[in-house]
CSV table of C-alpha atoms and ligand atoms in Angstrom, one decimal:
chain,number,residue,atom,x,y,z
B,1,MET,CA,23.8,3.2,12.2
B,2,SER,CA,24.1,1.1,9.2
B,3,ARG,CA,21.0,-0.5,7.4
B,4,ILE,CA,20.3,-4.3,7.7
B,5,ALA,CA,18.2,-6.3,4.7
B,6,TYR,CA,17.0,-9.6,4.9
B,7,VAL,CA,18.0,-11.6,1.6
B,8,ASN,CA,17.2,-15.1,1.1
B,9,GLY,CA,17.9,-16.2,4.9
B,10,ARG,CA,20.7,-13.7,5.7
B,11,TYR,CA,20.8,-10.4,7.5
B,12,LEU,CA,23.2,-8.2,5.4
B,13,PRO,CA,24.5,-4.7,5.5
B,14,HIS,CA,22.5,-3.0,3.2
B,15,GLY,CA,25.1,-1.9,0.8
B,16,GLU,CA,26.2,-5.4,0.3
B,17,ALA,CA,22.7,-6.9,-0.2
B,18,ALA,CA,22.1,-8.1,-3.7
B,19,VAL,CA,20.1,-10.5,-5.8
B,20,HIS,CA,21.5,-12.5,-8.7
B,21,ILE,CA,21.1,-10.6,-12.1
B,22,GLU,CA,18.8,-13.5,-13.5
B,23,ASP,CA,16.8,-13.0,-10.7
B,24,ARG,CA,13.2,-13.3,-12.3
B,25,GLY,CA,12.3,-10.3,-10.8
B,26,TYR,CA,15.0,-8.2,-12.3
B,27,GLN,CA,14.2,-9.7,-15.7
B,28,PHE,CA,10.6,-9.9,-16.0
B,29,SER,CA,8.9,-8.1,-12.8
B,30,ASP,CA,8.1,-11.7,-11.9
B,31,GLY,CA,7.3,-11.1,-8.4
B,32,ILE,CA,5.1,-9.1,-5.3
B,33,TYR,CA,5.4,-7.0,-2.7
B,34,GLU,CA,3.7,-5.5,0.6
B,35,VAL,CA,4.6,-2.6,2.5
B,36,ILE,CA,3.5,-2.7,6.3
B,37,ALA,CA,3.4,0.6,8.5
B,38,LEU,CA,5.0,0.4,11.8
B,39,ARG,CA,3.7,2.9,14.5
B,40,ASP,CA,5.7,3.1,18.1
B,41,GLY,CA,7.0,-0.6,17.1
B,42,ALA,CA,3.5,-2.4,16.0
B,43,LEU,CA,2.8,-3.7,12.6
B,44,ILE,CA,-0.3,-2.2,11.5
B,45,ASP,CA,-2.8,-4.6,10.0
B,46,GLU,CA,-0.1,-7.2,9.8
B,47,GLU,CA,-2.3,-10.2,9.2
B,48,PRO,CA,-4.2,-8.9,6.3
B,49,HIS,CA,-1.2,-7.5,4.7
B,50,LEU,CA,0.3,-11.2,4.8
B,51,VAL,CA,-2.8,-12.6,3.6
B,52,ARG,CA,-2.9,-10.4,0.5
B,53,LEU,CA,1.1,-11.1,0.1
B,54,GLU,CA,-0.2,-14.9,0.1
B,55,ARG,CA,-2.9,-14.0,-2.4
B,56,SER,CA,-0.9,-12.5,-4.6
B,57,LEU,CA,1.8,-15.1,-4.6
B,58,GLY,CA,-1.2,-17.7,-5.1
B,59,GLU,CA,-2.5,-15.7,-8.3
B,60,LEU,CA,1.1,-15.8,-9.9
B,61,ARG,CA,1.6,-19.5,-8.7
B,62,ILE,CA,4.9,-18.6,-6.9
B,63,ASP,CA,5.2,-20.8,-3.7
B,64,PRO,CA,5.7,-19.1,-0.5
B,65,PRO,CA,9.3,-18.5,0.7
B,66,MET,CA,8.4,-19.4,4.3
B,67,GLY,CA,5.1,-20.0,6.5
B,68,ARG,CA,3.3,-16.9,8.0
B,69,ARG,CA,4.6,-17.2,11.4
B,70,ALA,CA,8.4,-17.4,10.1
B,71,LEU,CA,7.8,-14.1,8.0
B,72,ALA,CA,6.3,-12.5,10.7
B,73,ALA,CA,9.1,-13.2,12.9
B,74,VAL,CA,11.9,-12.0,10.0
B,75,LEU,CA,9.7,-8.5,9.8
B,76,ARG,CA,10.2,-8.0,13.5
B,77,GLU,CA,14.0,-9.1,13.3
B,78,VAL,CA,14.7,-6.8,10.3
B,79,ALA,CA,12.8,-3.9,12.1
B,80,ARG,CA,14.6,-4.5,15.4
B,81,ARG,CA,18.2,-4.6,13.7
B,82,ASN,CA,17.2,-1.4,11.9
B,83,ARG,CA,15.9,0.2,15.1
B,84,VAL,CA,13.0,1.1,13.3
B,85,ARG,CA,9.8,1.7,15.3
B,86,GLU,CA,8.2,4.6,13.1
B,87,GLY,CA,8.5,3.5,9.5
B,88,ILE,CA,7.8,0.5,7.0
B,89,VAL,CA,8.8,-2.6,6.3
B,90,TYR,CA,9.0,-3.4,2.9
B,91,ILE,CA,8.4,-7.7,1.6
B,92,GLN,CA,9.3,-8.5,-2.0
B,93,VAL,CA,9.3,-12.3,-3.2
B,94,THR,CA,10.1,-13.1,-6.6
B,95,ARG,CA,9.9,-16.4,-8.7
B,96,GLY,CA,13.7,-16.5,-7.9
B,97,VAL,CA,16.8,-17.3,-10.1
B,98,ALA,CA,16.6,-19.1,-13.3
B,99,ARG,CA,18.4,-19.0,-16.9
B,100,ARG,CA,16.2,-16.3,-18.9
B,101,ASP,CA,13.2,-17.8,-20.2
B,102,HIS,CA,9.6,-16.5,-20.2
B,103,ALA,CA,8.0,-19.4,-19.0
B,104,PHE,CA,8.2,-20.5,-15.4
B,105,PRO,CA,11.3,-22.6,-14.3
B,106,ALA,CA,11.3,-26.1,-13.8
B,107,LYS,CA,13.0,-25.6,-10.4
B,108,ALA,CA,13.7,-22.1,-8.7
B,109,ARG,CA,13.4,-21.1,-5.1
B,110,PRO,CA,11.6,-18.0,-4.6
B,111,ALA,CA,13.5,-15.4,-3.3
B,112,LEU,CA,12.8,-13.1,-0.5
B,113,VAL,CA,14.0,-9.5,0.5
B,114,VAL,CA,13.0,-7.7,3.5
B,115,THR,CA,13.9,-3.9,4.4
B,116,ALA,CA,12.9,-1.7,6.8
B,117,ARG,CA,13.0,2.2,6.8
B,118,ARG,CA,12.1,5.0,9.4
B,119,GLN,CA,9.2,7.5,8.0
B,120,GLY,CA,7.6,9.8,10.3
B,121,PRO,CA,4.2,9.2,12.2
B,122,SER,CA,0.8,10.1,10.2
B,123,LYS,CA,-0.4,13.9,11.9
B,124,PRO,CA,-4.0,14.9,12.0
B,125,ALA,CA,-5.6,16.6,9.1
B,126,ALA,CA,-5.0,19.7,10.5
B,127,ALA,CA,-1.1,19.3,10.4
B,128,THR,CA,-0.9,17.7,7.1
B,129,GLY,CA,-3.4,20.0,5.2
B,130,GLY,CA,-3.9,18.3,1.7
B,131,VAL,CA,-2.8,17.6,-1.6
B,132,SER,CA,-3.5,18.0,-5.2
B,133,VAL,CA,-4.1,15.0,-7.6
B,134,ILE,CA,-4.0,15.1,-11.4
B,135,SER,CA,-5.7,12.6,-13.7
B,136,LEU,CA,-4.5,10.3,-16.4
B,137,PRO,CA,-5.7,7.5,-18.4
B,138,ASP,CA,-5.3,4.2,-16.9
B,139,ILE,CA,-2.8,2.1,-19.2
B,140,ARG,CA,-2.3,-0.5,-16.8
B,141,TRP,CA,-2.9,-4.4,-17.2
B,142,THR,CA,-6.5,-5.7,-16.1
B,143,ARG,CA,-5.3,-7.8,-12.8
B,144,CYS,CA,-4.3,-4.8,-10.7
B,145,ASP,CA,-5.8,-6.5,-7.8
B,146,ILE,CA,-2.3,-8.6,-7.8
B,147,LYS,CA,0.6,-6.1,-6.0
B,148,SER,CA,3.1,-7.1,-8.4
B,149,ILE,CA,6.3,-5.7,-8.6
B,150,ALA,CA,5.8,-4.7,-12.1
B,151,LEU,CA,4.9,-1.0,-11.5
B,152,LEU,CA,6.1,1.0,-14.6
B,153,PRO,CA,2.8,2.8,-15.2
B,154,ASN,CA,2.7,3.8,-11.6
B,155,VAL,CA,6.3,5.2,-11.9
B,156,LEU,CA,5.4,7.2,-15.0
B,157,ALA,CA,2.1,8.5,-13.4
B,158,LYS,CA,3.8,9.4,-10.1
B,159,GLN,CA,6.3,11.3,-12.0
B,160,GLN,CA,4.2,13.2,-13.9
B,161,ALA,CA,2.0,13.9,-10.9
B,162,ARG,CA,5.6,15.3,-9.2
B,163,GLU,CA,6.4,17.5,-12.2
B,164,ALA,CA,2.7,19.0,-11.9
B,165,GLY,CA,3.5,19.8,-8.5
B,166,ALA,CA,0.8,17.5,-7.6
B,167,PHE,CA,1.0,14.5,-4.8
B,168,GLU,CA,-0.8,11.8,-6.8
B,169,ALA,CA,-2.1,10.9,-10.1
B,170,TRP,CA,-5.8,9.5,-10.4
B,171,PHE,CA,-6.3,6.7,-13.0
B,172,VAL,CA,-9.0,7.2,-15.2
B,173,ASP,CA,-10.6,4.4,-17.1
B,174,GLU,CA,-12.1,4.1,-20.8
B,175,ALA,CA,-15.8,4.5,-19.1
B,176,GLY,CA,-14.5,8.1,-17.3
B,177,GLN,CA,-14.2,6.3,-14.1
B,178,VAL,CA,-11.9,6.8,-11.5
B,179,THR,CA,-9.9,3.3,-10.7
B,180,GLU,CA,-7.5,4.5,-8.2
B,181,GLY,CA,-4.2,6.4,-7.4
B,182,SER,CA,-0.4,5.2,-8.7
B,183,SER,CA,0.3,4.2,-4.9
B,184,THR,CA,-3.2,5.0,-3.2
B,185,ASN,CA,-6.9,4.2,-3.4
B,186,ALA,CA,-9.4,7.0,-4.2
B,187,TRP,CA,-12.4,8.2,-2.3
B,188,ILE,CA,-15.0,10.9,-2.6
B,189,VAL,CA,-17.8,12.2,-0.5
B,190,THR,CA,-20.8,13.2,-2.5
B,191,ASP,CA,-22.8,16.3,-1.6
B,192,LYS,CA,-25.5,14.0,0.1
B,193,GLY,CA,-22.7,13.1,2.4
B,194,GLU,CA,-22.2,9.6,1.0
B,195,LEU,CA,-18.7,8.1,1.3
B,196,ILE,CA,-17.7,6.5,-2.1
B,197,THR,CA,-14.6,4.6,-3.2
B,198,ARG,CA,-14.2,1.9,-6.2
B,199,ASP,CA,-15.7,-1.5,-5.7
B,200,PRO,CA,-12.7,-4.4,-5.4
B,201,GLY,CA,-12.2,-6.1,-8.3
B,202,ASN,CA,-9.3,-6.6,-11.0
B,203,ALA,CA,-8.9,-3.0,-11.7
B,204,ILE,CA,-7.9,-1.9,-8.4
B,205,LEU,CA,-5.8,-2.9,-5.6
B,206,ASN,CA,-7.9,-3.6,-2.4
B,207,GLY,CA,-5.8,-1.5,-0.2
B,208,VAL,CA,-5.3,-2.8,3.4
B,209,THR,CA,-6.0,1.1,4.4
B,210,ARG,CA,-9.0,1.1,2.4
B,211,ARG,CA,-10.4,-1.9,4.1
B,212,THR,CA,-9.8,-0.5,7.5
B,213,ILE,CA,-11.2,2.9,6.4
B,214,LEU,CA,-14.6,1.0,5.4
B,215,ASN,CA,-14.6,-0.7,8.7
B,216,LEU,CA,-14.0,2.4,10.7
B,217,ALA,CA,-16.6,4.3,8.5
B,218,ALA,CA,-19.2,1.4,9.2
B,219,GLU,CA,-18.7,1.8,12.9
B,220,ARG,CA,-19.4,5.3,12.7
B,221,GLN,CA,-22.5,4.9,10.5
B,222,ILE,CA,-21.4,6.9,7.7
B,223,ARG,CA,-23.1,6.2,4.8
B,224,LEU,CA,-20.9,4.4,2.4
B,225,VAL,CA,-21.0,2.7,-1.2
B,226,GLU,CA,-18.2,0.7,-3.0
B,227,ARG,CA,-18.8,1.8,-6.4
B,228,GLY,CA,-17.0,3.4,-9.4
B,229,PHE,CA,-17.3,7.2,-9.6
B,230,THR,CA,-16.3,9.5,-12.8
B,231,LEU,CA,-14.0,12.2,-12.9
B,232,GLU,CA,-16.6,14.8,-13.4
B,233,GLU,CA,-18.3,13.3,-9.9
B,234,ALA,CA,-15.1,13.8,-8.1
B,235,LYS,CA,-14.5,17.0,-9.2
B,236,ALA,CA,-18.2,18.0,-8.1
B,237,ALA,CA,-17.6,16.2,-4.8
B,238,ARG,CA,-17.7,18.0,-1.6
B,239,GLU,CA,-14.6,16.2,-0.3
B,240,ALA,CA,-11.9,13.7,-2.1
B,241,PHE,CA,-8.9,11.9,0.1
B,242,VAL,CA,-6.6,8.8,-0.9
B,243,THR,CA,-5.6,5.9,1.5
B,244,SER,CA,-2.5,4.0,1.8
B,245,THR,CA,-0.4,2.5,4.2
B,246,THR,CA,2.0,5.4,4.0
B,247,ALA,CA,-0.3,8.2,3.2
B,248,CYS,CA,-2.9,7.0,5.9
B,249,VAL,CA,-5.9,9.2,4.8
B,250,MET,CA,-4.8,12.3,3.0
B,251,PRO,CA,-7.2,15.1,2.0
B,252,VAL,CA,-7.6,15.7,-1.8
B,253,LEU,CA,-7.9,19.6,-2.1
B,254,ARG,CA,-7.6,20.2,-5.8
B,255,ILE,CA,-8.3,17.7,-8.8
B,256,ASP,CA,-6.6,18.9,-12.0
B,257,ASP,CA,-6.3,22.3,-10.5
B,258,MET,CA,-9.7,22.5,-9.8
B,259,PRO,CA,-10.8,23.0,-6.1
B,260,VAL,CA,-12.7,20.0,-4.3
B,261,GLY,CA,-15.5,21.5,-2.2
B,262,ASP,CA,-14.4,24.8,-1.0
B,263,GLY,CA,-10.9,23.6,-1.2
B,264,ARG,CA,-10.4,22.9,2.3
B,265,VAL,CA,-10.1,19.8,4.4
B,266,GLY,CA,-13.3,18.5,4.8
B,267,SER,CA,-14.8,17.5,8.1
B,268,LEU,CA,-15.2,13.7,6.7
B,269,SER,CA,-11.7,13.3,5.6
B,270,ALA,CA,-10.5,14.8,8.9
B,271,ALA,CA,-12.6,12.8,11.1
B,272,LEU,CA,-11.7,9.7,9.2
B,273,ARG,CA,-8.1,10.4,9.3
B,274,GLN,CA,-8.2,10.9,13.2
B,275,ALA,CA,-10.0,7.8,13.2
B,276,TYR,CA,-7.4,6.0,11.3
B,277,PHE,CA,-4.9,7.5,13.7
B,278,ASP,CA,-6.5,6.5,16.7
B,279,TYR,CA,-6.8,2.8,15.2
B,280,THR,CA,-3.2,2.7,14.8
B,281,ALA,CA,-2.3,4.3,18.5
B,282,ASP,CA,-4.9,1.3,19.7
B,283,ALA,CA,-2.3,-1.3,17.8
B,284,GLU,CA,0.3,0.3,19.4
B,285,GLU,CA,-1.2,0.0,23.3
B,286,GLU,CA,-2.0,-3.7,22.3
B,287,VAL,CA,1.8,-4.3,21.7
B,288,GLU,CA,2.7,-2.6,24.8
B,289,GLU,CA,0.3,-4.9,26.7
B,290,THR,CA,1.5,-7.9,25.1
B,291,VAL,CA,5.2,-6.9,26.2
B,292,GLU,CA,4.0,-6.1,29.5
B,293,GLY,CA,2.2,-9.5,29.7
B,294,ARG,CA,5.6,-11.3,29.0
B,295,VAL,CA,7.4,-9.6,31.5
M,301,LIG,N1,-3.4,1.2,-4.9
M,301,LIG,C1,-2.1,1.0,-5.4
M,301,LIG,C2,-1.8,0.6,-6.7
M,301,LIG,C3,-1.2,1.0,-4.4
M,301,LIG,O1,0.3,0.9,-4.8
M,301,LIG,C4,-1.4,1.0,-3.1
M,301,LIG,C5,-0.3,0.9,-2.0
M,301,LIG,N2,0.5,-0.3,-2.2
M,301,LIG,C6,-2.8,1.3,-2.5
M,301,LIG,C7,-3.6,1.1,-3.4
M,301,LIG,C8,-2.8,1.1,-1.2
M,301,LIG,O2,-2.9,-0.1,-0.5
M,301,LIG,P1,-2.5,0.0,1.3
M,301,LIG,O3,-3.7,0.3,1.7
M,301,LIG,O4,-2.8,-1.6,1.0
M,301,LIG,O5,-1.3,0.3,1.3
């Protein structure tokens, strides 16, 4: 079955889907994006993703290409046309097509692209094991809270991680504190059993999965603190993990080739991965109930 992409109001075969060479996303990375997971047909945490998309657009003063309800309908239609029930939908909005000039064009219609692709569902920690991370200086800008498509430092960091045989690279700021991963948020569990992740500010993307995990941890009365932690603290931690829409909760077993804790998946990481797994399964059930309700 051929893939279908949504491009500015049209559903096109993936191979023919294209944007203009003077799209400002292509010229200047002048745009933003979102990735939403699909689990058994349900869009996980759809609302916070769409709220963050609107916030990113607002920070860049790009008009939303359409209202939230219309966009939600497009996401479902792209998933449906591609027959994706387990995977992701990708949304990208740029400032649109205009003659190349750094300042905003007087008139440009924001460009919207939506694609969907299949990706396996998340598995329990016992099945996934864990991953390694390397640390790198954070060379990014000071507005990492915006989900910008300008991802060159992230691309270079992820490539360096891959070449080192690692899953992720953790960025470390000038104060020696971990900000986040190249495409994930970073967490540790201290030897006192406290769950730590950096506070949301301009230095990190406030992950939707991050916020869901904070809620799930709070519900389970896990002691948590939102603060920065140093790389040394992370290396001495009992457990570490990363979170994102696609990685869910992924245990980190090695940092810069040093084992974290006893080098095995920690109990809190495994419990939170399971909690997230159950949370997404609940979202699936809600969709089924809604569908049944309509029949
Ligand atoms: N930080 C960065 C830099 C990211 O790119 C991502 C994933 N887009 C995340 C954190 C995790 O965010 P989310 O949980 O919303 O996927």
